[in-house]
Tab-separated table of C-alpha atoms in Angstrom:
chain	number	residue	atom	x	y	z
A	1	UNK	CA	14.837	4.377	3.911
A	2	UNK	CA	11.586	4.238	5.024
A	3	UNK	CA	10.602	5.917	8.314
A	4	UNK	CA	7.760	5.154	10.703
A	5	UNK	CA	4.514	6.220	10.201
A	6	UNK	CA	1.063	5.856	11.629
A	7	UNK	CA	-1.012	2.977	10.576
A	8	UNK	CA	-4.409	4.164	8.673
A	9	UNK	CA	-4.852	0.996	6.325
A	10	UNK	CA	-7.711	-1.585	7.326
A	11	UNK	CA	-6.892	-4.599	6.756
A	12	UNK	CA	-10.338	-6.517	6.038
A	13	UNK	CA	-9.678	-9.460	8.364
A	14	UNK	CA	-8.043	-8.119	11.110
A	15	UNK	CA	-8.671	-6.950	14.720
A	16	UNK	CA	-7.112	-3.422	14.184
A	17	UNK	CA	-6.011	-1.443	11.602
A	18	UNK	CA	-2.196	-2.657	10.132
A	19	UNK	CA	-0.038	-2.325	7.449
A	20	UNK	CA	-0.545	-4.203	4.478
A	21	UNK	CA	2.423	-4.257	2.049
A	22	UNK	CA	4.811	-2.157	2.282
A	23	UNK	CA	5.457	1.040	-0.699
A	24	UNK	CA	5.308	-0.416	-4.486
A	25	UNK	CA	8.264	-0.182	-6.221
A	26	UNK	CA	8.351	3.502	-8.506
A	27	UNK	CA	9.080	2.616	-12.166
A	28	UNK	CA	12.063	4.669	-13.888
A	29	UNK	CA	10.642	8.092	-14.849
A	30	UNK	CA	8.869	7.647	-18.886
A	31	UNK	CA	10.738	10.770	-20.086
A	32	UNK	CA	14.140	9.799	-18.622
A	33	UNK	CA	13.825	6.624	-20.439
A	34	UNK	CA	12.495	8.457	-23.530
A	35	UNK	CA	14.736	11.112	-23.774
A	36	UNK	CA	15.371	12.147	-27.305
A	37	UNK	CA	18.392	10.849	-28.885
A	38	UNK	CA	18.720	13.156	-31.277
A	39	UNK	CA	17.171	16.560	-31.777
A	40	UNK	CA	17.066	16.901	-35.458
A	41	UNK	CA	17.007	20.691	-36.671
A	42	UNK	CA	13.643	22.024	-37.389
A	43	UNK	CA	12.289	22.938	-41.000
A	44	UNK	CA	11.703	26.705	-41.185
A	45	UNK	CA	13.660	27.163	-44.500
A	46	UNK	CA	16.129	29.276	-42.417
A	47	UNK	CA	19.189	27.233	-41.890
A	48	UNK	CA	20.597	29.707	-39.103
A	49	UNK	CA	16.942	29.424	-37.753
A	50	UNK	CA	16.954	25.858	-37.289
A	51	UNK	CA	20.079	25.425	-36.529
A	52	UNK	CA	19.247	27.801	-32.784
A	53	UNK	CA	16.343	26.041	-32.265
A	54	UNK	CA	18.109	22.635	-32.329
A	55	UNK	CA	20.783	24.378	-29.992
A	56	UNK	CA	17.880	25.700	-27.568
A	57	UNK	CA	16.010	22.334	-27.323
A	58	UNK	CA	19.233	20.046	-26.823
A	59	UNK	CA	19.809	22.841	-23.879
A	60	UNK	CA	16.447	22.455	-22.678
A	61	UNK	CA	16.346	18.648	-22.546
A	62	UNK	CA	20.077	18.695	-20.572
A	63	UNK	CA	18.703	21.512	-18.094
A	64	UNK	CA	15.873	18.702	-17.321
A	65	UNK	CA	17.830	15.818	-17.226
A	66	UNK	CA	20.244	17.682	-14.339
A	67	UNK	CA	16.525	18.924	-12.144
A	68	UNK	CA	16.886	22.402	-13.570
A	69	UNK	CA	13.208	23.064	-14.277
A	70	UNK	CA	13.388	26.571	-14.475
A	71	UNK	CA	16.079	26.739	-16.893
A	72	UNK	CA	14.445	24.282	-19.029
A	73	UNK	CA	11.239	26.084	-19.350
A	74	UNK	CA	13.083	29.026	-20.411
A	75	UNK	CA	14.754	27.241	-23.449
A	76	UNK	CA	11.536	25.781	-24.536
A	77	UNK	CA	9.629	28.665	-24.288
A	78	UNK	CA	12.398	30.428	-26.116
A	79	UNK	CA	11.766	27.880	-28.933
A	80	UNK	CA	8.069	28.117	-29.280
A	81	UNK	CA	8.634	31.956	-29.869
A	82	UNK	CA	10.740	31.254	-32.667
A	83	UNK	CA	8.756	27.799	-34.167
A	84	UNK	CA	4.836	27.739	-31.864
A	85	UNK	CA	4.193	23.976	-33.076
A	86	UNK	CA	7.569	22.440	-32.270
A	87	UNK	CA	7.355	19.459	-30.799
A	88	UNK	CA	10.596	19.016	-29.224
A	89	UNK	CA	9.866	22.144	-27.392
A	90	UNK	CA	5.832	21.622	-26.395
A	91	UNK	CA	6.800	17.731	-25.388
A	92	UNK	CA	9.733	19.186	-22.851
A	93	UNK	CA	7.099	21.588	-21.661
A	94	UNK	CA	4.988	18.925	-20.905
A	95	UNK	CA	8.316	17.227	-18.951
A	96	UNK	CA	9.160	20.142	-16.789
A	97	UNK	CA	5.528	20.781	-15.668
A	98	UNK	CA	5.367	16.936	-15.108
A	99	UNK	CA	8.286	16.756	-12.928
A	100	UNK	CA	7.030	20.283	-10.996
A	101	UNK	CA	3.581	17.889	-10.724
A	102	UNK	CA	1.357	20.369	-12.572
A	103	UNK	CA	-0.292	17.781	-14.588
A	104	UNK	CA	-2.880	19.668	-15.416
A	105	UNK	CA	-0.447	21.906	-17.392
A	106	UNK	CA	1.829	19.134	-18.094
A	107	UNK	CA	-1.501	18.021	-20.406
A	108	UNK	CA	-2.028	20.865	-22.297
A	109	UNK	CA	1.610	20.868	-23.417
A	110	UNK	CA	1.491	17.190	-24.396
A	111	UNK	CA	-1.801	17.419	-26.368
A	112	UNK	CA	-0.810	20.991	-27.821
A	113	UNK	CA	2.265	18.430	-29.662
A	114	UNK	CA	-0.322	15.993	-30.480
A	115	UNK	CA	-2.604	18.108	-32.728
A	116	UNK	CA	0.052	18.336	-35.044
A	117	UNK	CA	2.655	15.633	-34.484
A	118	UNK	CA	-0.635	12.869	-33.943
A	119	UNK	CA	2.213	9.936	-33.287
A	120	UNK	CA	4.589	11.648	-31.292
A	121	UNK	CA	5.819	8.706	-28.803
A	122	UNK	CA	7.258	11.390	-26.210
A	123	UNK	CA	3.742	12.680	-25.950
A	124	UNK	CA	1.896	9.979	-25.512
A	125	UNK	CA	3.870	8.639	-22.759
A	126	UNK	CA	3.830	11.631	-20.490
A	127	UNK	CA	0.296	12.523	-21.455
A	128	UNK	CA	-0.390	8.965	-19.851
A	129	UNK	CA	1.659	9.092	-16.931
A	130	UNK	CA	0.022	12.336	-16.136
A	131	UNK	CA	-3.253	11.202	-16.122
A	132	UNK	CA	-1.431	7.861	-13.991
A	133	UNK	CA	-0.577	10.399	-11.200
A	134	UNK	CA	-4.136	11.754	-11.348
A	135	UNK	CA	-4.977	8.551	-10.466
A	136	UNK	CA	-7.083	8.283	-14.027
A	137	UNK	CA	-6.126	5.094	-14.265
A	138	UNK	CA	-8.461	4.317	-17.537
A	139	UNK	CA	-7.486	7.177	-19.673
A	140	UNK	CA	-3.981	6.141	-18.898
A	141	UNK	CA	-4.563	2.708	-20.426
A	142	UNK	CA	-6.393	4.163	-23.113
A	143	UNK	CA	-3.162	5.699	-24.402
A	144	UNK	CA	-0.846	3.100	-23.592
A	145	UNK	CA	-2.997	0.239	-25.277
A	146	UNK	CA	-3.047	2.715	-28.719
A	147	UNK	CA	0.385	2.783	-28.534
A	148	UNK	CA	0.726	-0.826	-27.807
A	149	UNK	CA	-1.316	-1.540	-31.102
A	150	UNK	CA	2.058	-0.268	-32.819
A	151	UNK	CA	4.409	-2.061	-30.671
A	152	UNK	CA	3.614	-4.683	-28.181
A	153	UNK	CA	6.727	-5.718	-27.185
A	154	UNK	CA	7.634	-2.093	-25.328
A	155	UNK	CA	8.508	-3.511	-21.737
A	156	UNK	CA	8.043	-0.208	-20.051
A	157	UNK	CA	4.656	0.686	-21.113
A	158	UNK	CA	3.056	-2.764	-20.547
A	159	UNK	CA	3.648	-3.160	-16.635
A	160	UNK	CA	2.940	0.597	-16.915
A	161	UNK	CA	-0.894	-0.844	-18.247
A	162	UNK	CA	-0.985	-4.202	-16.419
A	163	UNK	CA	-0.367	-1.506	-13.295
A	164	UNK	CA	-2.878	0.462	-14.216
A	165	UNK	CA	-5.019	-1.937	-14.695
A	166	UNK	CA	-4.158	-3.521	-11.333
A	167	UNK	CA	-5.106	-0.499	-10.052
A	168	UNK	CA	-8.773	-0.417	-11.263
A	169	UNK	CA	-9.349	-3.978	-10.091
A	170	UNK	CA	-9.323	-5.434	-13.628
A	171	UNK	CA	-7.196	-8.658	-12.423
A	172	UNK	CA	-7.458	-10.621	-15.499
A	173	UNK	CA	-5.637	-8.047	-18.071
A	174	UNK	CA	-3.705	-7.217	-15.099
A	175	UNK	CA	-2.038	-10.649	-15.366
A	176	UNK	CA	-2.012	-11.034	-18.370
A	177	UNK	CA	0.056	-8.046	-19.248
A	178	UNK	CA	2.398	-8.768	-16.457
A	179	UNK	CA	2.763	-12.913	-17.841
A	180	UNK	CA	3.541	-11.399	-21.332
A	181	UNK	CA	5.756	-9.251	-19.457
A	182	UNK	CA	8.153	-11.997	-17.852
A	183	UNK	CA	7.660	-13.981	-21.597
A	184	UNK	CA	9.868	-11.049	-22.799
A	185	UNK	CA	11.823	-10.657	-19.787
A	186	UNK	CA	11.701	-13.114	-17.145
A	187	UNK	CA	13.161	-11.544	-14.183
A	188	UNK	CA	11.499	-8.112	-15.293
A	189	UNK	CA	11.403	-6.796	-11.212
A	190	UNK	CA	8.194	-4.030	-12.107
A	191	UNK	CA	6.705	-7.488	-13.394
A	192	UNK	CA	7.067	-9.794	-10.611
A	193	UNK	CA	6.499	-7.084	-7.568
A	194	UNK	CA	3.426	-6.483	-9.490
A	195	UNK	CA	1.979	-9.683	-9.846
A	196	UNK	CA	2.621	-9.784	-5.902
A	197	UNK	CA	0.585	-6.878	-5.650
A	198	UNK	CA	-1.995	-8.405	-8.042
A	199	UNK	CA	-2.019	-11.387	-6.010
A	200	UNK	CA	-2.086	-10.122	-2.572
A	201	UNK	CA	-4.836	-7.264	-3.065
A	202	UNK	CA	-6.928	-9.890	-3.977
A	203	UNK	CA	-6.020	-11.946	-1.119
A	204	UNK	CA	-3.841	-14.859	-3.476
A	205	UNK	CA	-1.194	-15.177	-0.546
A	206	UNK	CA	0.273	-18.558	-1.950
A	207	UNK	CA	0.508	-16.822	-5.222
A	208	UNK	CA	2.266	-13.578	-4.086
A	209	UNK	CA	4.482	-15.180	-1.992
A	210	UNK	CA	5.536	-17.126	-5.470
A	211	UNK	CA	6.309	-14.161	-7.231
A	212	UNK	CA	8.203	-11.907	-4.690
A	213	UNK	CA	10.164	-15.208	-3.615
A	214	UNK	CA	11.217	-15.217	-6.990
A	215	UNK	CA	12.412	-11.814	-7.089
A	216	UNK	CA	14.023	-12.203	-4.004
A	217	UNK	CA	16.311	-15.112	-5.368
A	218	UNK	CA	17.372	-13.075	-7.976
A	219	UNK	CA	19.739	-11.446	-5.562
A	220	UNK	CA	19.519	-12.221	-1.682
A	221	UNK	CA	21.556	-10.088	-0.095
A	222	UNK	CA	20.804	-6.877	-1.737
A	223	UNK	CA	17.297	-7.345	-2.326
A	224	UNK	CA	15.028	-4.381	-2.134
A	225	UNK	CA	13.764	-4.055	1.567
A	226	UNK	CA	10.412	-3.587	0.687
A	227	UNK	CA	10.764	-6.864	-1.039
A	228	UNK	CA	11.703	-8.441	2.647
A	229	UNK	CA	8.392	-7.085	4.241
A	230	UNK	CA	6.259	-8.288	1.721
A	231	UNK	CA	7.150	-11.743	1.704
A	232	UNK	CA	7.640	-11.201	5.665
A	233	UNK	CA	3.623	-9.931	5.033
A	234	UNK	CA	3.098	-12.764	3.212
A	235	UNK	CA	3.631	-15.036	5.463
A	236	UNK	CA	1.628	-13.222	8.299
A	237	UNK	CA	-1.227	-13.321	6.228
A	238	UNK	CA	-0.484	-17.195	5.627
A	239	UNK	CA	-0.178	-17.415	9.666
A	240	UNK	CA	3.080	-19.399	8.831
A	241	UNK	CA	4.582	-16.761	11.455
A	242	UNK	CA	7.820	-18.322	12.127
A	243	UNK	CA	8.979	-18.153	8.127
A	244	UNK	CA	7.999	-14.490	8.265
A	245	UNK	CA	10.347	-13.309	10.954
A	246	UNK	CA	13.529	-13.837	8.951
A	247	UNK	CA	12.285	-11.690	6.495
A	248	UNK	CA	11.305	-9.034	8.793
A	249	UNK	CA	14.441	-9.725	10.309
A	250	UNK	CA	16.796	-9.119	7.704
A	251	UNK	CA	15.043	-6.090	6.857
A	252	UNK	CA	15.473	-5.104	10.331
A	253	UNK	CA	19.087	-5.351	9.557
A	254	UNK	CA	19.477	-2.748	7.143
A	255	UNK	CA	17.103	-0.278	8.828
A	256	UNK	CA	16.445	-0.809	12.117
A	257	UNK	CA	13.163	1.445	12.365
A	258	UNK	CA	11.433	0.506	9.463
A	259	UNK	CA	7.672	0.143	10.533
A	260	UNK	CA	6.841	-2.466	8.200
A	261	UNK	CA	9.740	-4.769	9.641
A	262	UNK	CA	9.111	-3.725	13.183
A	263	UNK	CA	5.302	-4.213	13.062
A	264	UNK	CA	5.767	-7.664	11.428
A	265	UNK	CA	8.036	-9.033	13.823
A	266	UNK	CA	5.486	-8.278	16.532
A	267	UNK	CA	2.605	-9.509	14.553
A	268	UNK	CA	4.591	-12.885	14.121
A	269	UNK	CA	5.171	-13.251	17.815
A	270	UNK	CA	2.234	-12.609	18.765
A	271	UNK	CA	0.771	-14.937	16.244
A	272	UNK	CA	3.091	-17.573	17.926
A	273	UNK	CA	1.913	-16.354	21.407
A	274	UNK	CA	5.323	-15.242	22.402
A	275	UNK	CA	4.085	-11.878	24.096
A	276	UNK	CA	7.014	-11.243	25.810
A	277	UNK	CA	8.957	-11.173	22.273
A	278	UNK	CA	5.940	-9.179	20.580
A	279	UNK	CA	6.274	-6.853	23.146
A	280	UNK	CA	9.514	-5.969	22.979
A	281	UNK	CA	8.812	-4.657	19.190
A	282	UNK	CA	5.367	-3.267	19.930
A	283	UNK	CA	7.592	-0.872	22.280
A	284	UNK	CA	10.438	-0.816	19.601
A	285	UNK	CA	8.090	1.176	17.569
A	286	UNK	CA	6.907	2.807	20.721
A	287	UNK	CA	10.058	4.635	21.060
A	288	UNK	CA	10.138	6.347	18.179
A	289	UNK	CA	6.033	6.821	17.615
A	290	UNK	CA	4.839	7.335	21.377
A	291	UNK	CA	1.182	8.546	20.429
A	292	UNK	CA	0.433	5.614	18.106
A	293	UNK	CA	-2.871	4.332	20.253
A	294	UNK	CA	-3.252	1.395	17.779
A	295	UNK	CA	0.471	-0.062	18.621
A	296	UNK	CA	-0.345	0.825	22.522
A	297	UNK	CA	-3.560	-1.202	22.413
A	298	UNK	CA	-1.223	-4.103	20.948
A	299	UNK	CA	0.998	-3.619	23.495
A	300	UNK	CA	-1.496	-3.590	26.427
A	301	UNK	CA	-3.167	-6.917	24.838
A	302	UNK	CA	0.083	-8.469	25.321
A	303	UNK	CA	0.794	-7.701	28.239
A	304	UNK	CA	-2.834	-8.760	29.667
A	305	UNK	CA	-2.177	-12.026	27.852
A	306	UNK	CA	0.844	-12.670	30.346
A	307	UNK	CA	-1.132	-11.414	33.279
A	308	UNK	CA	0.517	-8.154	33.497
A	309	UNK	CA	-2.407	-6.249	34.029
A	310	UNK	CA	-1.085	-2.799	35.357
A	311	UNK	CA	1.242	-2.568	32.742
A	312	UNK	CA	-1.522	-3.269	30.163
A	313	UNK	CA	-4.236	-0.892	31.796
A	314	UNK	CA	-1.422	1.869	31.804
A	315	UNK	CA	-1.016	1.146	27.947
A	316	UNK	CA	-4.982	1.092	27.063
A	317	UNK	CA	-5.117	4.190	28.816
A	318	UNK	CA	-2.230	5.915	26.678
A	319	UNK	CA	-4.094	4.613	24.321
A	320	UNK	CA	-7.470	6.543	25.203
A	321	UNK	CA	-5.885	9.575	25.992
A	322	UNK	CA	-4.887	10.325	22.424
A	323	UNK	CA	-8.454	9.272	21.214
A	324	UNK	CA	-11.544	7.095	21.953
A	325	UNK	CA	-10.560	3.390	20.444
A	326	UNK	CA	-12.734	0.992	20.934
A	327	UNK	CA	-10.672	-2.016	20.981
A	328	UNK	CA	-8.477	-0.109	24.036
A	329	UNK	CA	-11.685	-0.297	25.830
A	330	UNK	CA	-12.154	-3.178	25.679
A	331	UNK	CA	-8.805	-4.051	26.882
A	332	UNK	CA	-9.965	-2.547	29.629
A	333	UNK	CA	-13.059	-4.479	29.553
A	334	UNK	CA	-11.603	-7.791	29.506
A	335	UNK	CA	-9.108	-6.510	32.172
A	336	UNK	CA	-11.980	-6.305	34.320
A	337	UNK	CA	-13.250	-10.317	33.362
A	338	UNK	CA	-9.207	-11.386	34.056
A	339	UNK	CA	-9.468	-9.949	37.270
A	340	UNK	CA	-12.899	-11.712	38.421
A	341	UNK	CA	-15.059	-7.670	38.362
A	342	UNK	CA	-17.711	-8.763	36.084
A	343	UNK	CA	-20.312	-6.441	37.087
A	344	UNK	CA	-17.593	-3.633	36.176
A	345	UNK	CA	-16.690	-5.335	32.719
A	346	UNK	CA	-21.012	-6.210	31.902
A	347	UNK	CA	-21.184	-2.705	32.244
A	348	UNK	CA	-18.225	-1.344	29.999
A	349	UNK	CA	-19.139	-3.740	27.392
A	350	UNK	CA	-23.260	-2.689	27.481
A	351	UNK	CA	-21.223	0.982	26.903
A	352	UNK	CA	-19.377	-0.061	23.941
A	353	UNK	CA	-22.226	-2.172	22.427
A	354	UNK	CA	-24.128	0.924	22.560
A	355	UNK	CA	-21.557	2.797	20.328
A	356	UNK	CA	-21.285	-0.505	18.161
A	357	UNK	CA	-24.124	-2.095	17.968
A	358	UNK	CA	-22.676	-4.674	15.091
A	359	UNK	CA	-19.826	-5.477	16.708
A	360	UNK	CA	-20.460	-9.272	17.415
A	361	UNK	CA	-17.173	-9.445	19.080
A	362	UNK	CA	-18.531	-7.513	22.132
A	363	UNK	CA	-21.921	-9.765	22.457
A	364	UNK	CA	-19.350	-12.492	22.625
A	365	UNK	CA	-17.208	-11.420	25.685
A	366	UNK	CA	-20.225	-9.790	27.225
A	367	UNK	CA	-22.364	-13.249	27.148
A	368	UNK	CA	-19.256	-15.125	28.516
A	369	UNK	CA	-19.277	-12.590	31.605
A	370	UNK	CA	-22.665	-13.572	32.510
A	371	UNK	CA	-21.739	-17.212	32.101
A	372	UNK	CA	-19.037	-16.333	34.413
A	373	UNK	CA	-21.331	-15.808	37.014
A	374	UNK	CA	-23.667	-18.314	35.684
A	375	UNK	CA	-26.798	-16.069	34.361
A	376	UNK	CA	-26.781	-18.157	31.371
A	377	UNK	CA	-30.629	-16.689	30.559
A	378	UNK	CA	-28.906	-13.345	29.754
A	379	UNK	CA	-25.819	-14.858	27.786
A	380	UNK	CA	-28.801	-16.417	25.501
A	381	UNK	CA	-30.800	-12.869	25.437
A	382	UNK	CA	-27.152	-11.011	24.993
A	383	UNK	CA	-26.613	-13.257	21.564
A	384	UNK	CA	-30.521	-13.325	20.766
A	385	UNK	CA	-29.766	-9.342	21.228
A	386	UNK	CA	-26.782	-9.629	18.142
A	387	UNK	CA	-28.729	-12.102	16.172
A	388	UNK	CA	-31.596	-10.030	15.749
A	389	UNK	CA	-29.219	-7.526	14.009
A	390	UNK	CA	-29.226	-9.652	11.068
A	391	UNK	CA	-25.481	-9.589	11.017
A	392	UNK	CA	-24.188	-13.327	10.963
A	393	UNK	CA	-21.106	-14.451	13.094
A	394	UNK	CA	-20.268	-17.851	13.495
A	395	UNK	CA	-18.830	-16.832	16.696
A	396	UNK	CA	-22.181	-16.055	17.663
A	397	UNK	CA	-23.993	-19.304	16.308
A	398	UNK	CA	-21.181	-21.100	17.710
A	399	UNK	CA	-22.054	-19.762	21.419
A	400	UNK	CA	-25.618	-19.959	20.866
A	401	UNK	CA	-25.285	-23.780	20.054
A	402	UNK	CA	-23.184	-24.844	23.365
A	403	UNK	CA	-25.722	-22.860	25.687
A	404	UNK	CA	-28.328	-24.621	23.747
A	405	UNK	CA	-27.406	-27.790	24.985
């Protein structure tokens, strides 16, 4: 279950910072999916020899598969004292440091097994999922596309690659792998939450919505909940608000303080200027993350929209306690233009223009305050002011045209 958490991700077109999509989906772990069959005996010309060192790695591989790293380290180890190249016993090295996340270890291990056993699958994949989690994205594919030269068809390690190459913006291979993924398998779930991904990083709404809809109708009612919120995402993104609640909704159902859900039902209301309904899970969230100043500023803007003003001021000001946020003050601000005190909101807004001189948003209000009170010379000068920035708004221009004429 996912808990709440505060919001750092910016999303490019929006007012404040949001979620985007929730957690990606982890794929099952390479070496539980590759774990050895059979451990043949090793070839030391000692029969007695072999036949421990079998014995030791068979007991090394179980202790790993039950989360006993230490254990497992000790058989290994064991082994390479009695045979130093093995590779049953340098590839479950490689595992245990892995799953204790000391890649850099974890490496050694894994290329230790490939100086001598060169094609050693094992190896391979945990060398690359190392240098995955190290967030090496391209020697990672380097690996996994040698090994796909061999066999193209392995399902695991292409959306491993078509990740990975998701990951370092590469959208065409991306898709590709992920299309020849679904040709194989076509309701592969790593394939189709990926191409969502794909999709929605680079802002293809229409097209993610297509994929995670599809993995969605695989199975309705026990879809993956992270599954819900993207689509619910989706569909925020799309502004088609009211077919993004049920979503958000039904993840809502099955955990009642997931952020993601919460956050998304308010955006949607909001987005169908239903404040009162936004509000209610703006201070849903609230309840359980009090110092959030981004969800209090969304809170106080709703309730300025319905003309609550104390109850909005009291929420910028939460807000501003925790830290400075610009977009509390100028809730604030425009509380002060609601409420007919221009002079007081001209001169918050020359404050927070100082701070931000690029912000065109705050040329925009400010301008509209002296039109207010009909010094239209120093609207024009207030925009002139923005335009001279070099910055270009079509806010801005938009203004400028009407006073103008």
């Amino acid at each position: 279950m996912f808990g709440m958490k505060k919001v750092d991700v910016q999303d490019s077109g929006s007012k404040y910072n949001e979620p985007n999509v929730s957690d990606e989906f982890k794929e099952p772990d390479i070496q539980e999916i590759y774990l050895p069959d059979e451990i043949k005996a090793s070839d030391t010309g000692d029969a007695v020899l072999n036949e421990k060192i079998a014995e030791l790695s068979k007991l090394g591989y179980q202790f790993l598969k039950e989360g006993n790293i230490e254990d497992s380290i000790n058989s290994f180890e064991e082994v390479l004292t009695l045979d130093p190249n093995n590779n049953y016993a340098l590839v479950g090295l490689g595992d245990a440091m892995r799953k204790n996340h000391d890649y850099l270890k974890s490496i050694e291990y894994y290329n230790k097994c490939l100086q001598f056993h060169e094609n050693n699958n094992y190896a391979l994949f945990g060398l690359a999922d190392c240098y995955k989690a190290l967030n090496q994205f391209t020697k990672a594919i380097q690996i996994w596309e040698q090994y796909l030269k061999h066999d193209d068809k392995n399902i695991t390690v292409l959306t491993r690659v078509a990740d990975a190459y998701r990951k370092i913006r590469i959208f065409k291979r991306s898709k590709e792998i992920y299309l020849k993924v679904l040709e194989l398998e076509n309701t592969n779930p790593y394939a189709l939450i990926g191409l969502g991904h794909l999709h929605y990083d680079y802002k293809e709404y229409k097209e993610a919505l297509h994929y995670w809809t599809r993995m969605y109708n695989q199975n309705q009612e026990s879809c993956d909940i992270r599954v819900l919120t993207s689509l619910g995402n989706c569909h925020r993104k799309l502004k088609t608000y009211a077919d993004g609640i049920p979503y958000f909704n039904k993840a809502l159902e099955r955990d009642p303080v997931n952020f993601y859900a919460l956050f998304g039902m308010a955006d949607c209301y909001r987005g169908l200027n239903r404040q009162k309904e936004s509000i209610y899970f703006w201070n849903k969230i609230l309840d359980i993350d009090p110092e959030n100043k981004v969800i209090l500023t969304r809170a106080g803007d709703a309730y300025r929209n319905i003309g609550e003003y104390d109850k909005a001021k009291e929420y910028y000001n939460k807000a501003l306690d925790i830290d400075f946020d610009i977009y509390a003050a100028l809730g604030l601000a425009l509380l002060c233009k609601d409420e007919g005190k221009y002079e007081e909101a001209i001169e918050r807004l020359k404050q927070l223009i100082r701070g931000d001189k690029k912000n065109y948003r705050l040329y925009v209000d400010l301008a509209d305050c002296f039109l207010q009170m009909g010094r239209k010379a120093e609207a024009v000068s207030t925009l002139e002011e923005f335009q001279r920035t070099g910055i270009k708004s079509q806010a801005v221009n938009e203004m400028m045209d009407r006073l103008r004429y």
